Coordinates of C-alpha atoms and ligand atoms in Angstrom, one line a residue:
X1 CA -8.4 25.8 10.6
X2 CA -8.5 29.2 12.4
X3 CA -10.9 31.9 11.2
X4 CA -8.0 34.0 10.0
X5 CA -7.2 31.2 7.5
X6 CA -10.7 30.9 6.0
X7 CA -11.5 32.5 2.6
X8 CA -15.1 32.6 1.5
X9 CA -15.6 33.7 -2.1
X10 CA -17.6 33.4 -5.3
X11 CA -16.7 33.7 -9.0
X12 CA -18.8 36.1 -10.9
X13 CA -18.6 36.8 -14.7
X14 CA -20.5 37.5 -17.9
X15 CA -21.8 34.3 -19.5
X16 CA -19.1 32.2 -21.2
X17 CA -16.2 34.1 -19.7
X18 CA -15.1 30.8 -18.1
X19 CA -16.5 30.7 -14.6
X20 CA -17.1 26.9 -14.5
X21 CA -13.7 26.1 -16.1
X22 CA -11.9 28.3 -13.6
X23 CA -13.9 26.8 -10.7
X24 CA -13.0 23.3 -11.7
X25 CA -9.3 24.3 -12.1
X26 CA -9.3 25.7 -8.5
X27 CA -10.9 22.6 -7.1
X28 CA -8.5 20.4 -9.0
X29 CA -5.5 22.3 -7.6
X30 CA -6.8 22.6 -4.2
X31 CA -6.3 19.7 -1.8
X32 CA -9.5 18.0 -1.2
X33 CA -7.7 15.5 0.8
X34 CA -9.1 14.9 4.3
X35 CA -6.2 15.8 6.5
X36 CA -7.1 13.1 9.1
X37 CA -7.8 10.1 6.9
X38 CA -5.6 11.1 3.9
X39 CA -8.4 10.0 1.6
X40 CA -8.6 11.8 -1.7
X41 CA -12.0 13.5 -1.8
X42 CA -12.0 14.2 -5.6
X43 CA -11.7 10.5 -6.5
X44 CA -14.2 9.5 -3.9
X45 CA -16.8 11.9 -5.3
X46 CA -16.1 10.8 -8.9
X47 CA -16.9 7.3 -7.8
X48 CA -20.2 8.3 -6.3
X49 CA -21.0 10.2 -9.5
X50 CA -20.2 7.1 -11.5
X51 CA -22.1 4.7 -9.2
X52 CA -25.3 6.8 -9.1
X53 CA -25.0 8.1 -12.7
X54 CA -25.7 11.6 -11.6
X55 CA -23.7 14.8 -12.0
X56 CA -22.6 16.4 -8.9
X57 CA -22.4 20.1 -9.1
X58 CA -18.7 20.7 -9.0
X59 CA -18.4 24.4 -8.7
X60 CA -19.3 24.8 -5.1
X61 CA -17.1 23.2 -2.5
X62 CA -14.4 23.6 0.2
X63 CA -10.7 22.8 -0.4
X64 CA -7.4 23.4 1.2
X65 CA -4.4 25.4 -0.2
X66 CA -1.0 25.9 1.3
X67 CA 0.1 29.6 1.1
X68 CA 3.5 31.0 0.4
X69 CA 4.0 31.2 4.2
X70 CA 3.7 27.5 4.4
X71 CA 0.4 27.7 6.3
X72 CA -2.8 25.8 5.2
X73 CA -5.9 27.9 4.3
X74 CA -9.4 26.7 3.8
X75 CA -11.1 28.0 0.7
X76 CA -14.9 27.9 0.4
X77 CA -15.9 28.5 -3.2
X78 CA -19.6 29.5 -3.3
X79 CA -21.5 29.0 -6.5
X80 CA -23.7 31.7 -7.9
X81 CA -26.1 31.6 -10.9
X82 CA -24.7 33.6 -13.8
X83 CA -27.7 35.4 -15.2
X84 CA -29.5 38.6 -14.6
X85 CA -32.8 36.8 -14.3
X86 CA -31.5 35.4 -11.1
X87 CA -30.2 38.6 -9.5
X88 CA -31.8 37.9 -6.2
X89 CA -30.2 34.5 -6.1
X90 CA -26.8 35.9 -6.9
X91 CA -27.2 38.5 -4.0
X92 CA -28.1 35.7 -1.6
X93 CA -25.0 33.6 -2.5
X94 CA -22.9 36.7 -2.3
X95 CA -24.1 37.4 1.2
X96 CA -22.3 34.2 2.3
X97 CA -18.9 35.5 1.0
X98 CA -16.3 38.1 1.9
X99 CA -15.0 38.5 -1.6
X100 CA -15.5 37.7 -5.3
X101 CA -13.2 36.9 -8.3
X102 CA -14.7 39.1 -11.0
X103 CA -13.7 37.2 -14.2
X104 CA -13.3 39.0 -17.5
X105 CA -12.5 37.3 -20.8
X106 CA -9.4 38.8 -22.2
X107 CA -10.7 38.4 -25.7
X108 CA -14.0 40.1 -25.0
X109 CA -13.4 42.6 -22.3
X110 CA -15.9 44.0 -20.0
X111 CA -19.5 42.9 -20.9
X112 CA -23.0 43.9 -19.8
X113 CA -23.3 41.2 -17.1
X114 CA -19.8 41.9 -15.9
X115 CA -21.0 45.2 -14.9
X116 CA -24.3 43.9 -13.5
X117 CA -22.5 41.3 -11.3
X118 CA -19.9 43.9 -10.3
X119 CA -22.7 46.2 -8.9
X120 CA -24.2 43.3 -7.0
X121 CA -20.8 42.6 -5.4
X122 CA -20.4 46.2 -4.6
X123 CA -23.8 46.4 -2.9
X124 CA -23.0 43.4 -0.9
X125 CA -19.8 45.1 0.4
X126 CA -17.5 42.5 -0.8
X127 CA -13.8 42.7 -1.8
X128 CA -13.6 42.5 -5.6
X129 CA -10.6 40.9 -7.1
X130 CA -10.5 41.3 -11.0
X131 CA -9.2 38.3 -12.9
X132 CA -8.4 38.4 -16.5
X133 CA -9.1 35.0 -18.1
X134 CA -8.3 33.1 -21.3
X135 CA -4.9 34.6 -21.6
X136 CA -3.7 31.5 -23.5
X137 CA -5.7 32.6 -26.6
X138 CA -3.8 34.5 -29.3
X139 CA -6.5 37.2 -29.5
X140 CA -6.3 37.9 -25.7
X141 CA -5.6 41.6 -25.0
X142 CA -4.6 41.8 -21.4
X143 CA -3.6 45.4 -21.4
X144 CA -6.8 46.6 -23.0
X145 CA -8.8 44.5 -20.5
X146 CA -6.8 46.0 -17.6
X147 CA -7.7 49.6 -19.0
X148 CA -11.4 48.7 -19.3
X149 CA -11.5 47.3 -15.7
X150 CA -9.9 50.6 -14.5
X151 CA -12.2 52.8 -16.6
X152 CA -15.6 51.1 -16.3
X153 CA -15.3 49.5 -12.9
X154 CA -13.0 51.9 -11.1
X155 CA -10.9 49.0 -9.9
X156 CA -7.1 48.9 -10.1
X157 CA -6.2 47.4 -13.5
X158 CA -2.7 46.5 -12.3
X159 CA -4.1 44.4 -9.4
X160 CA -6.0 42.2 -12.0
X161 CA -4.6 38.7 -12.0
X162 CA -4.2 37.3 -15.6
X163 CA -4.9 33.5 -15.8
X164 CA -6.1 30.8 -18.1
X165 CA -8.6 28.6 -16.3
X166 CA -8.3 26.1 -19.2
X167 CA -4.5 25.7 -19.4
X168 CA -3.9 26.5 -15.8
X169 CA -1.4 29.5 -16.5
X170 CA -0.9 31.6 -13.3
X171 CA -3.7 30.0 -11.3
X172 CA -1.3 29.3 -8.3
X173 CA -0.6 33.1 -8.3
X174 CA -4.4 33.6 -8.2
X175 CA -4.6 31.3 -5.1
X176 CA -2.0 33.4 -3.3
X177 CA -3.9 36.6 -4.3
X178 CA -7.1 35.1 -2.8
X179 CA -5.2 34.6 0.5
X180 CA -3.6 38.1 0.3
X181 CA -6.5 40.2 -0.8
X182 CA -9.9 38.6 0.2
X183 CA -10.5 39.3 3.9
X184 CA -11.0 36.5 6.5
X185 CA -14.5 36.2 8.0
X186 CA -15.4 39.0 10.3
X187 CA -15.4 38.5 14.1
X188 CA -18.7 37.1 15.4
X189 CA -21.4 39.2 17.0
X190 CA -21.5 37.7 20.5
X191 CA -24.8 39.3 21.2
X192 CA -26.6 37.4 18.5
X193 CA -25.9 33.9 19.7
X194 CA -25.7 31.6 16.8
X195 CA -26.7 32.6 13.3
X196 CA -26.2 30.9 9.9
X197 CA -27.5 32.0 6.4
X198 CA -29.2 29.4 4.2
X199 CA -27.9 30.3 0.8
X200 CA -28.9 27.2 -1.2
X201 CA -30.7 23.8 -0.8
X202 CA -31.2 20.7 -2.8
X203 CA -32.8 17.3 -2.4
X204 CA -30.6 14.3 -1.7
X205 CA -32.2 10.9 -2.1
X206 CA -30.6 9.5 1.2
X207 CA -30.7 12.5 3.4
X208 CA -33.7 14.6 2.3
X209 CA -33.2 18.3 1.9
X210 CA -29.6 19.4 2.4
X211 CA -29.4 23.1 3.3
X212 CA -26.1 24.8 2.4
X213 CA -25.2 27.3 5.1
X214 CA -22.7 30.0 6.1
X215 CA -22.2 30.4 9.8
X216 CA -21.7 34.0 10.8
X217 CA -22.0 33.9 14.6
X218 CA -21.6 31.2 17.3
X219 CA -21.6 27.5 16.6
X220 CA -24.1 25.0 15.4
X221 CA -23.5 21.5 16.6
X222 CA -24.9 18.0 15.6
X223 CA -27.8 17.3 17.8
X224 CA -28.8 21.0 18.4
X225 CA -32.3 22.1 18.0
X226 CA -32.5 25.0 15.4
X227 CA -35.1 27.3 14.2
X228 CA -35.6 29.3 11.1
X229 CA -36.1 33.0 11.8
X230 CA -38.4 33.6 8.9
X231 CA -40.2 30.3 8.3
X232 CA -40.4 29.3 12.0
X233 CA -40.4 25.7 13.3
X234 CA -37.9 23.8 15.3
X235 CA -35.8 21.1 13.7
X236 CA -33.0 18.8 15.0
X237 CA -29.5 19.0 13.4
X238 CA -29.3 15.4 12.2
X239 CA -26.1 16.0 10.3
X240 CA -23.7 18.9 9.8
X241 CA -20.6 19.1 7.9
X242 CA -18.6 20.6 5.0
X243 CA -19.0 20.0 1.4
X244 CA -15.9 18.8 -0.5
X245 CA -17.7 17.7 -3.6
X246 CA -19.1 15.0 -1.4
X247 CA -20.6 15.7 2.0
X248 CA -18.2 15.2 4.9
X249 CA -19.9 15.2 8.3
X250 CA -18.3 17.2 11.2
X251 CA -19.2 17.7 14.8
X252 CA -20.1 21.3 14.3
X253 CA -19.7 24.4 12.2
X254 CA -18.4 27.6 13.7
X255 CA -18.5 31.3 12.8
X256 CA -16.9 32.0 9.5
X257 CA -17.4 28.4 8.2
X258 CA -19.4 27.2 5.2
X259 CA -21.0 23.8 4.9
X260 CA -24.3 22.0 5.1
X261 CA -26.9 20.9 7.5
X262 CA -29.5 18.2 7.4
X263 CA -32.7 18.7 9.5
X264 CA -35.1 16.0 8.3
X265 CA -37.0 18.4 6.1
X266 CA -38.3 16.3 3.1
X267 CA -39.5 19.0 0.7
X268 CA -37.3 21.7 -0.8
X269 CA -40.4 24.0 -0.9
X270 CA -40.4 24.1 2.9
X271 CA -37.0 25.7 3.0
X272 CA -36.8 29.4 2.3
X273 CA -33.5 30.3 0.7
X274 CA -32.1 33.4 2.4
X275 CA -33.6 32.4 5.7
X276 CA -31.5 32.6 9.0
X277 CA -30.9 29.6 11.1
X278 CA -30.6 30.2 14.9
X279 CA -30.5 28.1 18.0
X280 CA -34.0 27.3 19.3
X281 CA -32.8 27.6 22.9
X282 CA -31.2 31.0 22.4
X283 CA -32.6 32.6 19.3
X284 CA -31.0 35.6 17.6
X285 CA -32.9 38.8 17.1
X286 CA -31.8 40.1 13.8
X287 CA -31.8 38.0 10.7
X288 CA -28.7 38.0 8.4
X289 CA -30.2 38.7 5.1
X290 CA -33.2 40.7 4.0
X291 CA -35.7 38.2 2.6
X292 CA -37.4 39.4 -0.5
X293 CA -40.4 37.9 -2.3
X294 CA -39.3 37.5 -5.9
X295 CA -41.9 38.8 -8.4
X296 CA -42.3 37.2 -11.8
X297 CA -41.8 39.8 -14.7
X298 CA -43.0 37.7 -17.7
X299 CA -46.0 35.5 -18.2
X300 CA -47.2 33.1 -20.8
X301 CA -49.9 30.5 -21.2
X302 CA -48.5 26.9 -21.4
X303 CA -50.7 24.2 -23.0
X304 CA -50.0 20.6 -23.8
X305 CA -50.1 20.0 -27.6
X306 CA -52.0 16.8 -26.8
X307 CA -54.9 17.7 -24.5
X308 CA -54.6 14.3 -22.8
X309 CA -51.2 15.4 -21.4
X310 CA -52.8 18.0 -19.1
X311 CA -52.4 15.8 -15.8
X312 CA -48.8 15.0 -16.9
X313 CA -48.1 18.7 -17.4
X314 CA -49.6 19.5 -13.9
X315 CA -47.6 16.8 -12.3
X316 CA -44.4 18.0 -14.1
X317 CA -44.9 21.6 -12.9
X318 CA -45.4 20.6 -9.4
X319 CA -42.2 18.7 -9.5
X320 CA -40.3 21.4 -11.2
X321 CA -41.5 24.0 -8.7
X322 CA -40.0 21.9 -5.9
X323 CA -36.5 23.0 -7.2
X324 CA -37.5 26.4 -8.4
X325 CA -39.3 28.5 -5.8
X326 CA -39.4 31.4 -8.3
X327 CA -41.8 29.5 -10.6
X328 CA -45.4 30.3 -10.1
X329 CA -48.4 29.0 -12.0
X330 CA -52.1 28.7 -12.0
X331 CA -54.6 26.7 -14.1
X332 CA -55.9 28.5 -17.2
X333 CA -58.3 27.4 -19.8
X334 CA -58.5 28.7 -23.3
X335 CA -61.3 28.1 -25.9
X336 CA -58.6 27.6 -28.6
X337 CA -56.1 25.6 -26.6
X338 CA -58.0 23.8 -23.9
X339 CA -56.6 23.3 -20.4
X340 CA -53.2 24.6 -19.4
X341 CA -51.5 27.0 -17.1
X342 CA -50.6 30.6 -16.8
X343 CA -47.0 30.7 -15.7
X344 CA -44.9 33.5 -14.3
X345 CA -41.2 33.7 -14.9
X346 CA -38.4 35.9 -13.6
X347 CA -37.4 36.8 -17.1
X348 CA -36.9 35.5 -20.6
X349 CA -34.0 33.1 -19.8
X350 CA -36.1 31.6 -16.8
X351 CA -38.9 31.1 -19.3
X352 CA -36.7 29.3 -21.7
X353 CA -35.2 27.1 -19.0
X354 CA -38.6 26.1 -17.6
X355 CA -40.0 25.3 -21.0
X356 CA -37.0 23.3 -22.0
X357 CA -36.9 21.3 -18.8
X358 CA -40.6 20.4 -19.1
X359 CA -40.0 19.2 -22.7
X360 CA -36.7 17.4 -22.0
X361 CA -37.2 16.0 -18.5
X362 CA -40.8 15.2 -18.7
X363 CA -41.2 14.4 -22.4
X364 CA -44.0 17.0 -22.9
X365 CA -44.8 18.7 -26.2
X366 CA -45.9 22.2 -25.3
X367 CA -47.6 25.2 -26.8
X368 CA -46.8 28.6 -25.4
X369 CA -48.8 31.8 -25.9
X370 CA -47.0 35.0 -26.6
X371 CA -45.3 36.2 -23.5
X372 CA -46.9 39.1 -21.7
X373 CA -45.8 41.5 -18.9
X374 CA -47.9 42.7 -16.0
X375 CA -50.0 45.7 -16.8
X376 CA -51.5 48.1 -14.1
X377 CA -55.0 49.1 -15.2
X378 CA -56.6 52.1 -13.4
X379 CA -60.3 52.8 -13.4
X380 CA -62.4 55.8 -12.4
X381 CA -64.2 54.2 -9.6
X382 CA -62.6 50.8 -9.0
X383 CA -59.2 49.8 -7.5
X384 CA -56.3 49.1 -9.7
X385 CA -56.2 45.8 -11.5
X386 CA -52.9 43.9 -12.3
X387 CA -53.3 42.1 -15.6
X388 CA -51.0 39.5 -17.0
X389 CA -53.4 37.6 -19.3
X390 CA -54.4 39.6 -22.3
X391 CA -57.7 37.5 -22.5
X392 CA -58.8 39.2 -19.2
X393 CA -58.4 42.7 -20.6
X394 CA -61.4 44.8 -19.3
X395 CA -63.8 46.8 -21.4
X396 CA -61.8 49.8 -22.7
X397 CA -64.7 52.1 -21.9
X398 CA -64.1 51.5 -18.1
X399 CA -60.4 52.2 -18.2
X400 CA -58.9 55.5 -17.0
X401 CA -55.3 54.7 -17.8
X402 CA -52.9 51.9 -18.2
X403 CA -49.3 51.6 -17.0
X404 CA -46.7 49.2 -18.2
X405 CA -43.3 48.1 -16.8
X406 CA -40.1 49.8 -18.1
X407 CA -36.7 48.3 -17.7
X408 CA -33.3 49.9 -17.6
X409 CA -31.3 48.4 -20.3
X410 CA -27.5 48.4 -20.4
X411 CA -25.8 47.5 -23.7
X412 CA -22.1 47.2 -24.2
X413 CA -20.9 47.1 -27.8
X414 CA -18.1 47.9 -30.3
X415 CA -18.9 51.6 -31.2
X416 CA -19.1 50.9 -34.9
X417 CA -22.6 49.3 -34.3
X418 CA -23.8 52.1 -32.2
X419 CA -26.0 53.7 -35.1
X420 CA -27.8 50.4 -35.7
X421 CA -28.4 49.8 -32.0
X422 CA -29.8 53.3 -31.4
X423 CA -32.2 52.7 -34.3
X424 CA -33.3 49.4 -32.7
X425 CA -33.8 51.2 -29.4
X426 CA -35.9 53.9 -31.1
X427 CA -38.0 51.2 -32.8
X428 CA -38.6 49.7 -29.4
X429 CA -40.0 52.9 -27.9
X430 CA -36.8 53.4 -25.9
X431 CA -35.7 56.6 -24.2
X432 CA -32.0 57.5 -23.9
X433 CA -30.6 57.7 -20.3
X434 CA -26.8 57.9 -20.9
X435 CA -23.9 56.8 -23.2
X436 CA -20.3 56.6 -22.4
X437 CA -17.2 55.1 -23.8
X438 CA -15.4 52.3 -21.8
X439 CA -12.4 52.8 -24.1
X440 CA -11.9 54.2 -27.6
X441 CA -13.8 51.4 -29.4
X442 CA -16.3 50.2 -26.8
X443 CA -19.5 52.0 -25.9
X444 CA -22.0 51.5 -23.0
X445 CA -25.6 52.6 -23.9
X446 CA -28.2 52.9 -21.2
X447 CA -31.8 53.2 -22.1
X448 CA -35.3 52.9 -20.6
X449 CA -37.3 50.5 -22.7
X450 CA -40.8 49.0 -22.1
X451 CA -40.3 45.4 -20.9
X452 CA -43.0 44.2 -23.4
X453 CA -40.8 45.4 -26.3
X454 CA -37.8 43.6 -24.7
X455 CA -39.5 40.2 -24.8
X456 CA -40.4 40.6 -28.4
X457 CA -37.5 39.9 -30.7
X458 CA -35.1 42.3 -28.9
X459 CA -32.3 40.1 -28.1
X460 CA -32.1 38.5 -31.5
X461 CA -32.2 41.8 -33.3
X462 CA -29.5 43.2 -31.1
X463 CA -27.2 40.3 -31.8
X464 CA -27.9 40.6 -35.5
X465 CA -27.4 44.4 -35.8
X466 CA -24.1 44.1 -33.8
X467 CA -22.9 40.9 -35.6
X468 CA -23.0 39.1 -32.2
X469 CA -20.8 41.6 -30.3
X470 CA -23.3 43.5 -28.2
X471 CA -24.1 42.2 -24.7
X472 CA -27.1 43.1 -22.8
X473 CA -28.3 43.4 -19.2
X474 CA -31.6 44.8 -17.9
X475 CA -33.4 45.5 -14.6
X476 CA -36.9 46.6 -13.6
X477 CA -37.0 50.5 -13.4
X478 CA -40.6 51.8 -13.1
X479 CA -44.2 51.7 -14.3
X480 CA -45.2 54.3 -16.8
X481 CA -48.4 55.4 -18.5
X482 CA -48.8 54.1 -22.1
X483 CA -51.3 54.1 -24.8
X484 CA -52.0 50.3 -25.0
X485 CA -54.8 48.4 -26.8
X486 CA -55.9 44.8 -26.9
X487 CA -55.4 43.2 -30.3
X488 CA -57.9 40.5 -31.1
X489 CA -57.7 38.0 -33.9
X490 CA -60.8 36.6 -35.4
X491 CA -61.2 33.6 -37.6
X492 CA -64.5 33.4 -39.6
X493 CA -66.0 35.8 -37.0
X494 CA -64.8 33.9 -33.9
X495 CA -62.3 35.4 -31.5
X496 CA -59.2 33.2 -31.0
X497 CA -58.5 33.9 -27.3
X498 CA -55.0 32.4 -27.2
X499 CA -53.8 34.8 -29.9
X500 CA -55.0 38.1 -28.2
X501 CA -52.3 40.4 -27.1
X502 CA -51.7 43.8 -25.6
X503 CA -49.8 46.1 -27.9
X504 CA -48.9 49.8 -28.2
X505 CA -51.5 51.6 -30.2
X506 CA -49.0 52.6 -32.8
X507 CA -47.8 49.0 -33.4
X508 CA -51.3 47.4 -33.5
X509 CA -51.8 47.4 -37.3
X510 CA -48.3 46.0 -38.1
X511 CA -48.6 43.3 -35.5
X512 CA -52.1 42.5 -36.5
X513 CA -51.0 42.1 -40.1
X514 CA -48.1 39.9 -39.2
X515 CA -50.3 37.5 -37.3
X516 CA -53.1 37.2 -39.9
X517 CA -50.6 36.6 -42.7
X518 CA -49.1 33.7 -40.7
X519 CA -52.5 32.3 -40.1
X520 CA -53.5 32.5 -43.7
X521 CA -50.4 30.6 -44.7
X522 CA -51.3 27.7 -42.3
X523 CA -55.1 27.4 -42.5
X524 CA -56.2 25.2 -45.5
X525 CA -59.1 25.9 -47.7
X526 CA -62.5 25.0 -46.4
X527 CA -65.9 24.7 -48.3
X528 CA -66.6 28.3 -47.5
X529 CA -64.7 31.6 -47.6
X530 CA -62.8 32.3 -44.4
X531 CA -62.1 35.8 -43.2
X532 CA -59.1 36.3 -40.9
X533 CA -59.2 39.7 -39.2
X534 CA -57.2 41.7 -36.7
X535 CA -59.4 44.0 -34.5
X536 CA -59.0 46.5 -31.8
X537 CA -62.0 47.3 -29.6
X538 CA -64.4 45.7 -32.1
X539 CA -62.9 47.7 -35.0
X540 CA -61.2 45.7 -37.8
X541 CA -57.8 47.0 -38.6
X542 CA -56.5 44.3 -41.0
X543 CA -58.0 41.5 -42.9
X544 CA -57.1 38.5 -45.0
X545 CA -59.4 36.0 -46.9
X546 CA -58.9 32.4 -47.6
X547 CA -61.0 31.5 -50.6
X548 CA -63.4 28.5 -50.7
X549 CA -62.4 25.0 -51.8
X550 CA -63.6 24.0 -55.3
X551 CA -63.3 20.2 -55.3
X552 CA -63.5 17.5 -52.8
X553 CA -60.0 16.3 -51.9
X554 CA -60.9 12.6 -52.0
X555 CA -62.6 13.0 -55.4
X556 CA -59.5 12.1 -57.2
X557 CA -59.2 8.8 -55.4
X558 CA -62.7 7.5 -56.2
X559 CA -62.3 4.6 -58.6
X560 CA -58.7 4.2 -57.4
X561 CA -57.6 1.4 -55.4
X562 CA -59.2 1.0 -52.0
X563 CA -56.0 0.8 -49.9
X564 CA -54.9 4.2 -51.2
X565 CA -58.2 5.7 -50.1
X566 CA -57.9 4.2 -46.7
X567 CA -54.4 5.6 -46.3
X568 CA -55.7 9.1 -47.1
X569 CA -58.5 8.8 -44.7
X570 CA -56.1 7.5 -42.0
X571 CA -53.9 10.4 -42.7
X572 CA -56.8 12.9 -42.3
X573 CA -57.7 11.4 -39.0
X574 CA -54.1 11.6 -37.8
X575 CA -54.1 15.3 -38.9
X576 CA -57.3 16.0 -37.1
X577 CA -55.7 15.2 -33.8
X578 CA -53.5 18.2 -34.3
X579 CA -56.2 20.5 -35.3
X580 CA -58.1 22.9 -33.1
X581 CA -61.7 23.8 -34.1
X582 CA -62.4 27.4 -33.9
X583 CA -66.1 27.7 -34.8
X584 CA -66.4 25.7 -38.0
X585 CA -62.8 26.3 -39.0
X586 CA -59.9 23.8 -38.4
X587 CA -56.7 25.6 -37.4
X588 CA -53.6 23.3 -37.4
X589 CA -51.3 23.4 -34.4
X590 CA -48.4 24.8 -36.6
X591 CA -50.5 27.8 -37.2
X592 CA -50.5 28.7 -33.5
X593 CA -46.8 27.9 -33.3
X594 CA -45.9 30.1 -36.3
X595 CA -47.9 33.0 -34.9
X596 CA -46.4 32.7 -31.5
X597 CA -42.9 32.5 -33.0
X598 CA -43.4 36.0 -34.5
X599 CA -44.2 37.3 -31.1
Ligands
LIG1 P1 -21.7 29.6 -18.2 O1 -21.6 28.5 -17.3 O2 -22.4 29.4 -19.5 O3 -21.9 31.0 -17.6 O4 -20.2 29.8 -18.8 P2 -19.0 30.0 -17.9 O5 -18.7 31.4 -17.6 O6 -19.0 29.0 -16.8 O7 -17.9 29.5 -18.9 P3 -17.2 28.1 -19.2 O8 -16.3 27.7 -18.1 O9 -18.3 27.1 -19.5 O10 -16.4 28.4 -20.4 C1 -17.0 28.9 -21.6 C2 -16.1 28.5 -22.8 O11 -14.8 29.1 -22.7 C3 -15.8 27.1 -22.8 O12 -15.9 26.6 -24.2 C4 -14.4 26.9 -22.2 O13 -13.7 25.8 -22.7 C5 -13.8 28.2 -22.7 N1 -12.8 28.7 -21.7 C6 -12.9 28.8 -20.4 N2 -11.7 29.3 -19.9 C7 -10.8 29.3 -20.8 C8 -9.5 29.7 -20.9 O14 -8.8 30.1 -19.9 N3 -8.9 29.7 -22.2 C9 -9.6 29.3 -23.3 N4 -8.9 29.2 -24.4 N5 -10.8 28.9 -23.3 C10 -11.5 28.9 -22.0

């Protein structure tokens, strides 16, 4: 296939607008048949899937399509992650393309992540083809969506292709639009020799690490010695080819082509996504993509519910990190919760995914501390300290000032909910940046909000005040000075380190009260009176009391039958395992969970 007949593109969309469904539809329509052997690749790969019992990621592959001119085109559909937490990953995948299909659900219109993804494609200098999806639904409003695309994205609404990924309506016209609108790969830069971008990688049991690449200049052949411009090191090309759901080896990949390379690397962590491959014998001078270190934005402590599971947690984290270079962690120990890890995440979704995978794939029961952001703490005579664990908060007397991260939040909502959303933003210490109407009934609101407020009940409250209609996107904006204090929780005079948190001074009392009320509900009576206190800098700002126990629990059973007494004792023993001792007070695991859930 000549370069003029190659189309490299991605599909970008707000979550649930139908990206995977459309990708599957395109692949099913496209001929995955190998032109030479006549073998049908889709069936082949399904067999592999069945045999190995694994799910092959189906939304990233090459396929052929015959255009209206009767000529065959090669389409390379490149998968991108769909969420804001993974912006950098999206940019990296987009760097391998010439164009994108920007998918908009005709029943929902333009949403917050439609815009965020649109800007990423714009920055990457890609051709953007708007596609209006789900036109099979009775509530689809194609004209309104066209108008929104025109108004909020500045793209031509009339050029937008209406389709249904699910029923297949008009998808063939979309194929032709891809040929007509999305540019062919650019001419190669002869001065650079060979260059290919590594936009993804995964581990294959048979081959080791498979790097997915887009060749921009020159040619990379089987048997070549290649090097990574950033990571260094020389590796042989053991196998090179294209991915048509299954891997199809070729002799080489040329400028403009997308495929994979296998170089005998055994550990995904050794591959830097975004790196540039070049020939060891004639290395290029300029890398293709600006490599960026991704910085975690949100931190939390992660502890096994059962202390014996710490080695399993460590092993599981190590395994997970092989597939997720953005995941960072270091050991942490807490007086209340024992041994665990301090974990950094790209954002809230990333945090949820990591915790869910640990619980599901590794069978771990986990306890997480309230998420925290990274604070910058400035002193009079010492260098600045970055703090992401409230337990390490320094002596307030030494602090000159504290700065906290702010994010720029973009919300799109039906305008009838605007009042409630503005109230929520005000409650969250937000500052208005701008507001504008995307059409007569849809408003876009942009605010600066402290990230710490975003990770505390923001999304749920936004969804509830907008009856589920508002969508949200945010990105880091800047560090700003704030009046922040460390809130400590004391049980019977002992500080519970895992419950310490950093809060805005104005919110300290409310937060403190919430936490101690939760604790009071979950801690049972002891032989003595227990005080539960919230304190800031040694000063108690809220207090609850649990009165002392009057009678022995087992007293009732004395004289009763022996088996009943044993049962009760066994039950108490079982319960003990799930208790944490703080000083002389037993705090049940649920107490921690309930407190953390409010945060
Ligand atoms: P994420 O992977 O979560 O980002 O979602 P996505 O954008 O990939 O959406 P997906 O393809 O999973 O579709 C989301 C939902 O919309 C699913 O329930 C689909 O069945 C449905 N859907 C997708 N395309 C269409 C369509 O053209 N018409 C109708 N009626 N439903 C569709």
